[in-house]
PDB file of C-alpha atoms in Angstrom:
ATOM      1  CA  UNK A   1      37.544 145.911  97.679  1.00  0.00           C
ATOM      2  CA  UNK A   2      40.647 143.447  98.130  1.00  0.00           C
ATOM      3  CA  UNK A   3      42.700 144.853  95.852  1.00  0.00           C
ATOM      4  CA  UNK A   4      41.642 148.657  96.486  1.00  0.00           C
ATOM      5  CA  UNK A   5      42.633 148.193  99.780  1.00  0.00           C
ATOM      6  CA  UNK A   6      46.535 146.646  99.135  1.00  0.00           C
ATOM      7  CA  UNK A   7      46.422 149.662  95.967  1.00  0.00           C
ATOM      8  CA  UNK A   8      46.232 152.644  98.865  1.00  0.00           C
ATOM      9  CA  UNK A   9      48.874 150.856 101.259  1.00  0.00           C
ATOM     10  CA  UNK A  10      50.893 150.130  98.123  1.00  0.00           C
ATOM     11  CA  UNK A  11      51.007 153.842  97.273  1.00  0.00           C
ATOM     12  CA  UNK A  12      50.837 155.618 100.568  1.00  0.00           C
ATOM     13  CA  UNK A  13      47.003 156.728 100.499  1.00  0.00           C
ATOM     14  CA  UNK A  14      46.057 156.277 103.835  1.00  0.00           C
ATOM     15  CA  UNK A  15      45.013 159.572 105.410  1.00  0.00           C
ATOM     16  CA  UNK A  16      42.609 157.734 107.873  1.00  0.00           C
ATOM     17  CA  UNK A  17      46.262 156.876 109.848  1.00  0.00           C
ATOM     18  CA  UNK A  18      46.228 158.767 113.194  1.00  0.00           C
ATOM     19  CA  UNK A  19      49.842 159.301 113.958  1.00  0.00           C
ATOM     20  CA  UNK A  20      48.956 159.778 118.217  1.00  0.00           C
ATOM     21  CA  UNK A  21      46.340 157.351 120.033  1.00  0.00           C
ATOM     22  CA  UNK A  22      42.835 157.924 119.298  1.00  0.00           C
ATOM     23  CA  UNK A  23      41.771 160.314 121.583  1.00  0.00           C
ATOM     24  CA  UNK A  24      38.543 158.298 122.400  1.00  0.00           C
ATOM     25  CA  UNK A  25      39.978 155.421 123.051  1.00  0.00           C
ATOM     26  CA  UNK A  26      42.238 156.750 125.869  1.00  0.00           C
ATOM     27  CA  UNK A  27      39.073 158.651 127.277  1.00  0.00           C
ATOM     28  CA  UNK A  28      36.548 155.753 127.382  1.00  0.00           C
ATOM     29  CA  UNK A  29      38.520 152.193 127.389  1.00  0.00           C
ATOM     30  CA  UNK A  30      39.016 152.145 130.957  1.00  0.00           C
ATOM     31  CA  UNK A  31      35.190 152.773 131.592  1.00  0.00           C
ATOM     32  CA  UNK A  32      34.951 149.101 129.588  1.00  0.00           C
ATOM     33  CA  UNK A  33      36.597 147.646 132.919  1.00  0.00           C
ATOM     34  CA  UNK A  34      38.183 144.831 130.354  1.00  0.00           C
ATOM     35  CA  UNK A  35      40.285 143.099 132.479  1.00  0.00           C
ATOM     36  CA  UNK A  36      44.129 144.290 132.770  1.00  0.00           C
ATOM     37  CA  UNK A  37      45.258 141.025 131.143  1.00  0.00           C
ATOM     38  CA  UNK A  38      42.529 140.594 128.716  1.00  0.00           C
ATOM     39  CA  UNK A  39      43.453 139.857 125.253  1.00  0.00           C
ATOM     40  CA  UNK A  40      41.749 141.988 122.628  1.00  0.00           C
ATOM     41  CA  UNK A  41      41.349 141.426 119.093  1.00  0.00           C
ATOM     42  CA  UNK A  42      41.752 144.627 116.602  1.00  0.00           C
ATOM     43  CA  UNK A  43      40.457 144.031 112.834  1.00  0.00           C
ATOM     44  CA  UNK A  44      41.326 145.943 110.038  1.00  0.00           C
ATOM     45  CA  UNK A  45      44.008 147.155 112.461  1.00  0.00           C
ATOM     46  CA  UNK A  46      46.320 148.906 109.874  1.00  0.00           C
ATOM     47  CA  UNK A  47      49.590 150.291 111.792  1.00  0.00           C
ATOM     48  CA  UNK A  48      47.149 152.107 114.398  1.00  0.00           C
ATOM     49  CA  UNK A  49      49.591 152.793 117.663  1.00  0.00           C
ATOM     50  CA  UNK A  50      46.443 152.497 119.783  1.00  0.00           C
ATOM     51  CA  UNK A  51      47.317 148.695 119.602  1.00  0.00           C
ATOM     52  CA  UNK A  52      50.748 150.011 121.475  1.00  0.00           C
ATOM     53  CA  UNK A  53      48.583 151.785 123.744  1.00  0.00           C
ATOM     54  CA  UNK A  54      46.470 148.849 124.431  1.00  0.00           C
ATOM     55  CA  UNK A  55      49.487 146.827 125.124  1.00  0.00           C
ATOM     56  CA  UNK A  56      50.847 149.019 126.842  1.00  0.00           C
ATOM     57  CA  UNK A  57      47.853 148.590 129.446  1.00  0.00           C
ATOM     58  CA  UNK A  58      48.862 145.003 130.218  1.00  0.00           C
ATOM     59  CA  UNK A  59      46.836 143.565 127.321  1.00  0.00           C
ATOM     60  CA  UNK A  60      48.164 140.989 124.350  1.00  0.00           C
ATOM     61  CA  UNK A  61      47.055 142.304 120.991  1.00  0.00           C
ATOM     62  CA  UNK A  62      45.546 140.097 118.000  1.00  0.00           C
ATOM     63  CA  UNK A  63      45.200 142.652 115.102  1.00  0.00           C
ATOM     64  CA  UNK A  64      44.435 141.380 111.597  1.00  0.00           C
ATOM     65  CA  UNK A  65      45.336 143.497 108.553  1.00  0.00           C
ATOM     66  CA  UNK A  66      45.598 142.291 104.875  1.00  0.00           C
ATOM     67  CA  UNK A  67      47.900 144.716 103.460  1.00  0.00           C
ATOM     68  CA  UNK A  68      51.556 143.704 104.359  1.00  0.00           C
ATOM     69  CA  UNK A  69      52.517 146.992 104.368  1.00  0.00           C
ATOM     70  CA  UNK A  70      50.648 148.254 107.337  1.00  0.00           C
ATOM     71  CA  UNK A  71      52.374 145.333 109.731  1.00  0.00           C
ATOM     72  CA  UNK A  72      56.132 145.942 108.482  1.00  0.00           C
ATOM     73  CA  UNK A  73      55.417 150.128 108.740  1.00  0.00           C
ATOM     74  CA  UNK A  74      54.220 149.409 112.271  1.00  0.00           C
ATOM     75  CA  UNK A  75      56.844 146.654 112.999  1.00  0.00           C
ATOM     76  CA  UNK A  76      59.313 149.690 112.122  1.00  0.00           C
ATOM     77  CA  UNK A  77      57.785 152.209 114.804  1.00  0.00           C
ATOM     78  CA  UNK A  78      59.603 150.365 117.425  1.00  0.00           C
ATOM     79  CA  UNK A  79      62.973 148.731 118.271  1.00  0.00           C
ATOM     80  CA  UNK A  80      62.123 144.877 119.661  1.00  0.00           C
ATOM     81  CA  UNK A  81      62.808 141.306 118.995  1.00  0.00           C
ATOM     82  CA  UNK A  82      60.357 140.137 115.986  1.00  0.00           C
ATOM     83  CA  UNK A  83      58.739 136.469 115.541  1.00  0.00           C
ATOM     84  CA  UNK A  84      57.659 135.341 112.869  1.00  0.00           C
ATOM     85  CA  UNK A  85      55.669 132.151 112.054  1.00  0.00           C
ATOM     86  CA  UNK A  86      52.282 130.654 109.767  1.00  0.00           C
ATOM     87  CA  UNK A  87      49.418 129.414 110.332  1.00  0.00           C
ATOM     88  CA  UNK A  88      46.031 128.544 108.282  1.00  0.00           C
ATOM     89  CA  UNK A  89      46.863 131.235 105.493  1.00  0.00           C
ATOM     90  CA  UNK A  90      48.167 134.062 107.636  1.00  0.00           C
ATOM     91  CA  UNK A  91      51.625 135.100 108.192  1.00  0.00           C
ATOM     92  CA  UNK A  92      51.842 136.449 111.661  1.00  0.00           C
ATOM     93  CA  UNK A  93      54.512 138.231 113.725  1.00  0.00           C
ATOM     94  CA  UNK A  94      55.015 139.087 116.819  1.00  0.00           C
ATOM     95  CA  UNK A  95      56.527 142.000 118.505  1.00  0.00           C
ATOM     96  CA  UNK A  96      55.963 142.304 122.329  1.00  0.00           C
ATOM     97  CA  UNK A  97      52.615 141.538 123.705  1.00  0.00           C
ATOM     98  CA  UNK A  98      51.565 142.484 120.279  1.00  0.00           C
ATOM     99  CA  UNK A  99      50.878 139.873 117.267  1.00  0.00           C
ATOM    100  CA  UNK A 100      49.876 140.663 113.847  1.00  0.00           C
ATOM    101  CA  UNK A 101      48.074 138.362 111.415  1.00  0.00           C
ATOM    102  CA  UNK A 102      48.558 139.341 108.120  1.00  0.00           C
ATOM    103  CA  UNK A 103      45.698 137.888 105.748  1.00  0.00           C
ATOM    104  CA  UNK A 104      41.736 138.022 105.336  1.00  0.00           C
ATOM    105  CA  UNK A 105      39.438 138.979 108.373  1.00  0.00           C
ATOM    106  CA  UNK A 106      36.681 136.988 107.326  1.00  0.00           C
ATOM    107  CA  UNK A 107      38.857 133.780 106.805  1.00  0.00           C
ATOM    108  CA  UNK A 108      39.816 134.420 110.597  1.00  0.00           C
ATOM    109  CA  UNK A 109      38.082 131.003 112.450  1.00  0.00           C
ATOM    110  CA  UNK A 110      37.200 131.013 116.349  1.00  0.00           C
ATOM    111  CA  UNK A 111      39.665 128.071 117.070  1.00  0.00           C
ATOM    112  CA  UNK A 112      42.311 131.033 116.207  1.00  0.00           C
ATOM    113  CA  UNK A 113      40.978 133.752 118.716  1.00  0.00           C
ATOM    114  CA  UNK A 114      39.624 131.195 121.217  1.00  0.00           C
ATOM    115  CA  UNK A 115      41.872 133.581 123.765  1.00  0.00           C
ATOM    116  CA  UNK A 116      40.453 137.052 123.206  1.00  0.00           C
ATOM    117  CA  UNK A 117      38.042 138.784 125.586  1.00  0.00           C
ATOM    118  CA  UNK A 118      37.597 141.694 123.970  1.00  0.00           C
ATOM    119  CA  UNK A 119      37.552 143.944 121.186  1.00  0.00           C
ATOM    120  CA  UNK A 120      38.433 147.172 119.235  1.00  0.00           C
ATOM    121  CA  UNK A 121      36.842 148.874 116.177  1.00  0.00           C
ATOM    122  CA  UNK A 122      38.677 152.384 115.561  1.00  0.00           C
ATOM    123  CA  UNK A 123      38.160 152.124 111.782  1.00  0.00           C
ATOM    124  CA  UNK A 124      37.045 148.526 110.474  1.00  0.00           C
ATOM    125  CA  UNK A 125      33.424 148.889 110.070  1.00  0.00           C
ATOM    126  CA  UNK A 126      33.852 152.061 107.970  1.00  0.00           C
ATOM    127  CA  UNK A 127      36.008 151.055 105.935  1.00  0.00           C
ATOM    128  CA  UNK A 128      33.749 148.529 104.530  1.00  0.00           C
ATOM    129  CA  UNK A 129      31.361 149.358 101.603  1.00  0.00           C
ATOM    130  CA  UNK A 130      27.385 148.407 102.802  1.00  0.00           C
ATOM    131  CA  UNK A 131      27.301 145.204 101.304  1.00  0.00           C
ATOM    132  CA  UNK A 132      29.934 143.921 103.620  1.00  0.00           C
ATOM    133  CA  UNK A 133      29.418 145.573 106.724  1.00  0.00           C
ATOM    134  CA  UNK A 134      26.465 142.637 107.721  1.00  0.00           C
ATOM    135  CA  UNK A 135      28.486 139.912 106.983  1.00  0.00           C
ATOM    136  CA  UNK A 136      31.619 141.893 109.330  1.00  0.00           C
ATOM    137  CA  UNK A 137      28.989 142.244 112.187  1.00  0.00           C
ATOM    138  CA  UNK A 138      27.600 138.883 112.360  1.00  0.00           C
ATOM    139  CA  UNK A 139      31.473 137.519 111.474  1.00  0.00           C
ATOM    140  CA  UNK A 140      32.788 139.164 114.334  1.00  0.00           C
ATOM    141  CA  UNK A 141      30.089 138.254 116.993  1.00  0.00           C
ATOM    142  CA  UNK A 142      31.095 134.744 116.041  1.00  0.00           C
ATOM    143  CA  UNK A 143      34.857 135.002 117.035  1.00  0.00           C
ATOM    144  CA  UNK A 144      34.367 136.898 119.892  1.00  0.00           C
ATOM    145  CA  UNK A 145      32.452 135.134 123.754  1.00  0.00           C
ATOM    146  CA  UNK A 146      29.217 136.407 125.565  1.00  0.00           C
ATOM    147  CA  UNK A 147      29.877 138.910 127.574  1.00  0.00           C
ATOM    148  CA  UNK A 148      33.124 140.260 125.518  1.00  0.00           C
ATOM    149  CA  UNK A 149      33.467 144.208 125.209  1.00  0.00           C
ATOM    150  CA  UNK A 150      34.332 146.252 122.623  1.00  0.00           C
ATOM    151  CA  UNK A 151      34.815 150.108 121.804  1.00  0.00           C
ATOM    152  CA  UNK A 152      33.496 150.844 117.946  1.00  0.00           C
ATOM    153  CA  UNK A 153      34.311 154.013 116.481  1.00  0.00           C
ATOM    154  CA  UNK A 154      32.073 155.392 113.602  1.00  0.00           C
ATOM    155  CA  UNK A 155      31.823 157.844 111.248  1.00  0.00           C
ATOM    156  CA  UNK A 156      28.827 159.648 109.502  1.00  0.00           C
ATOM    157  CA  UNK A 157      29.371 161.986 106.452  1.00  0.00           C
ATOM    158  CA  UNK A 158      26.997 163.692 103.883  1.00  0.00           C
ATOM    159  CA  UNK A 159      27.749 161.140 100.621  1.00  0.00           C
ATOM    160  CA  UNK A 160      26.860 157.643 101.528  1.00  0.00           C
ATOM    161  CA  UNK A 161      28.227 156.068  98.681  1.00  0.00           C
ATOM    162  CA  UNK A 162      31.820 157.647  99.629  1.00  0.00           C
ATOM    163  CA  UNK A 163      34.734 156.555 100.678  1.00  0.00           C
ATOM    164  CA  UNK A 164      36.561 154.754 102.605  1.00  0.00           C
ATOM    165  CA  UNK A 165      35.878 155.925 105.187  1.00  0.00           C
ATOM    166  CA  UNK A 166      32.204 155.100 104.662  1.00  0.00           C
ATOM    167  CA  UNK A 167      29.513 157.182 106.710  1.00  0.00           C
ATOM    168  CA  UNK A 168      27.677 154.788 108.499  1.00  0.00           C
ATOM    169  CA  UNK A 169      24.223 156.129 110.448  1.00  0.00           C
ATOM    170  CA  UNK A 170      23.074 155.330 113.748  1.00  0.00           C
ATOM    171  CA  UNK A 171      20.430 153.079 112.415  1.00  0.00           C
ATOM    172  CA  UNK A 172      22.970 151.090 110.651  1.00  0.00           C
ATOM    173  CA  UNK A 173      24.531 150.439 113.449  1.00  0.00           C
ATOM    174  CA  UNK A 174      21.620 149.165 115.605  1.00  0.00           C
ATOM    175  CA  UNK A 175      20.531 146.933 112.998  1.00  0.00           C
ATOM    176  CA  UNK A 176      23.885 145.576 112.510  1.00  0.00           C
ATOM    177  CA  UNK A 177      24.783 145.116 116.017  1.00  0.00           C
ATOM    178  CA  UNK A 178      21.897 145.004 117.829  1.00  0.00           C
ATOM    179  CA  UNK A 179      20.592 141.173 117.535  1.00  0.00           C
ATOM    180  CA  UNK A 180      24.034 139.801 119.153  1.00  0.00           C
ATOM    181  CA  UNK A 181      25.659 142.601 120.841  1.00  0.00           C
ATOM    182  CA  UNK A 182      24.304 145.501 123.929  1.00  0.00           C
ATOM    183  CA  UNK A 183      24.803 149.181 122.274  1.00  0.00           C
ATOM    184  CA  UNK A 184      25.377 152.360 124.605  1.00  0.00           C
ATOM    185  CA  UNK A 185      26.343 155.241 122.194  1.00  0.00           C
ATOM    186  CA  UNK A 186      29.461 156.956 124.442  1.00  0.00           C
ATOM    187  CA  UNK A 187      29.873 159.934 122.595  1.00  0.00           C
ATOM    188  CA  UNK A 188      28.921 161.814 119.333  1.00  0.00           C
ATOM    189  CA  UNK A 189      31.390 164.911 117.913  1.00  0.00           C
ATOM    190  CA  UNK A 190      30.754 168.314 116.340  1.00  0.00           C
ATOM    191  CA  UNK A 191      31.508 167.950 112.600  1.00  0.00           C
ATOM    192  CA  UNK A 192      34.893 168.284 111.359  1.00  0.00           C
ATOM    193  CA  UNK A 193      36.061 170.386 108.512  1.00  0.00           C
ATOM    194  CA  UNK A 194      35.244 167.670 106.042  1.00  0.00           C
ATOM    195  CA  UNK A 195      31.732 167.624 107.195  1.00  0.00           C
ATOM    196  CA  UNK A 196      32.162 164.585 109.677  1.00  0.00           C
ATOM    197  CA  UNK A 197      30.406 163.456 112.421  1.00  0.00           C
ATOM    198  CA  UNK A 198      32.981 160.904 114.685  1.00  0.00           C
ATOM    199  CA  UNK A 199      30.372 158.663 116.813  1.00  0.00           C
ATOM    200  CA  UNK A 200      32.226 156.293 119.781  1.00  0.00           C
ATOM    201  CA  UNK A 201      29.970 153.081 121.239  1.00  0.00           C
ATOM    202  CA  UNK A 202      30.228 150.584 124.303  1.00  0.00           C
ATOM    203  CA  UNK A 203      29.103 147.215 122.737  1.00  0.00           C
ATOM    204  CA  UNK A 204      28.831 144.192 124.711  1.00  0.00           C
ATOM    205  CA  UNK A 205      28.647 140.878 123.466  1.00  0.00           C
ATOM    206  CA  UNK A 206      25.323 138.904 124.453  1.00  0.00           C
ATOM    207  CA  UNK A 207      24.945 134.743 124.556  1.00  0.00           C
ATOM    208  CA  UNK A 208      23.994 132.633 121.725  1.00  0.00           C
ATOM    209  CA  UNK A 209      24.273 134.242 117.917  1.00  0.00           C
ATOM    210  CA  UNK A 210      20.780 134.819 116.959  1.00  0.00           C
TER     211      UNK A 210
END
């Protein structure tokens, strides 16, 4: 999955880029009532510009990406001083209110993220095959504090065994989630031309990992 994943940022396939904000993301964050300062932690974040949105808020950014590609493309969107530094295998840089660790999610440790509040999933969990979406779940209720909010955005298509993006059911996603985080589905979409079914959920981190 590693290697697929620097292959389509190596040769430009990445038609799951939104070049605008995600539209559900500007409708329902506010609803979340994360506060204004809040730092929020973004995996898989690619060069999504909803992290510019989010900054743009008032909130400092953590997104994690492995493909080095996706941080210097979105570096590039925007004029701005750049830092750049290392720490426990990631190469990070920062730009603004928003920093960028460039490595593995799942080698991501609390000590590292022992700031963030909150949390955004516009396409992590479906761009994970099945057999790694548990350990993502569980791996991210460990990094982020009780009472920590999130927005997840799913998808659900008619091949299982396609993608990324993966379709991922509602079921999935209450089994997944469900023993360490409270689920309130937000929104579900009409299919798209490709046959899919865009899903958007409030998730709310509960106390001790079970």
């Amino acid at each position: 999955m590693r290697e697929q994943w620097l292959k389509r940022w190596r040769e430009g396939r990445i038609g799951f880029h939104l070049a605008q904000t995600h539209p559900a993301l500007v409708r329902h964050w506010k609803a979340l009532e994360v506060p204004r300062r809040a730092k929020i932690l973004v995996p898989l974040c690619g060069k999504s510009l909803d992290m510019r949105w989010l900054s743009e808020l008032g909130h400092p950014v953590l997104g994690v990406e492995l493909a080095p590609e996706a941080i210097e493309q979105f570096l590039a969107q925007r004029s701005g001083e750049i830092s750049r530094y290392h720490q426990a295998g990631f190469d990070i840089a920062r730009q603004g209110s928003v920093e960028l660790w460039q490595g593995d999610f799942f080698h991501l440790h609390i000590r590292q993220v022992d700031e963030v509040e909150a949390f955004y999933d516009r396409a992590s969990l479906i761009a994970l095959p099945p057999a790694t979406r548990q350990r993502y779940a569980l791996h991210l209720a460990q990094l982020v504090p009780p009472r920590a909010k999130g927005l997840l955005i799913s998808l659900q298509h008619c091949d299982d065994d396609a993608g990324p993006p993966y379709s991922v059911s509602q079921e999935e996603i209450d089994e997944l989630f469900m023993p360490n985080f409270r689920l309130a589905k937000l929104e579900e979409g009409a299919p798209d031309e490709r046959g899919f079914v865009e899903s958007v959920w409030a998730l709310e981190r509960r106390g001790p990992l079970t």
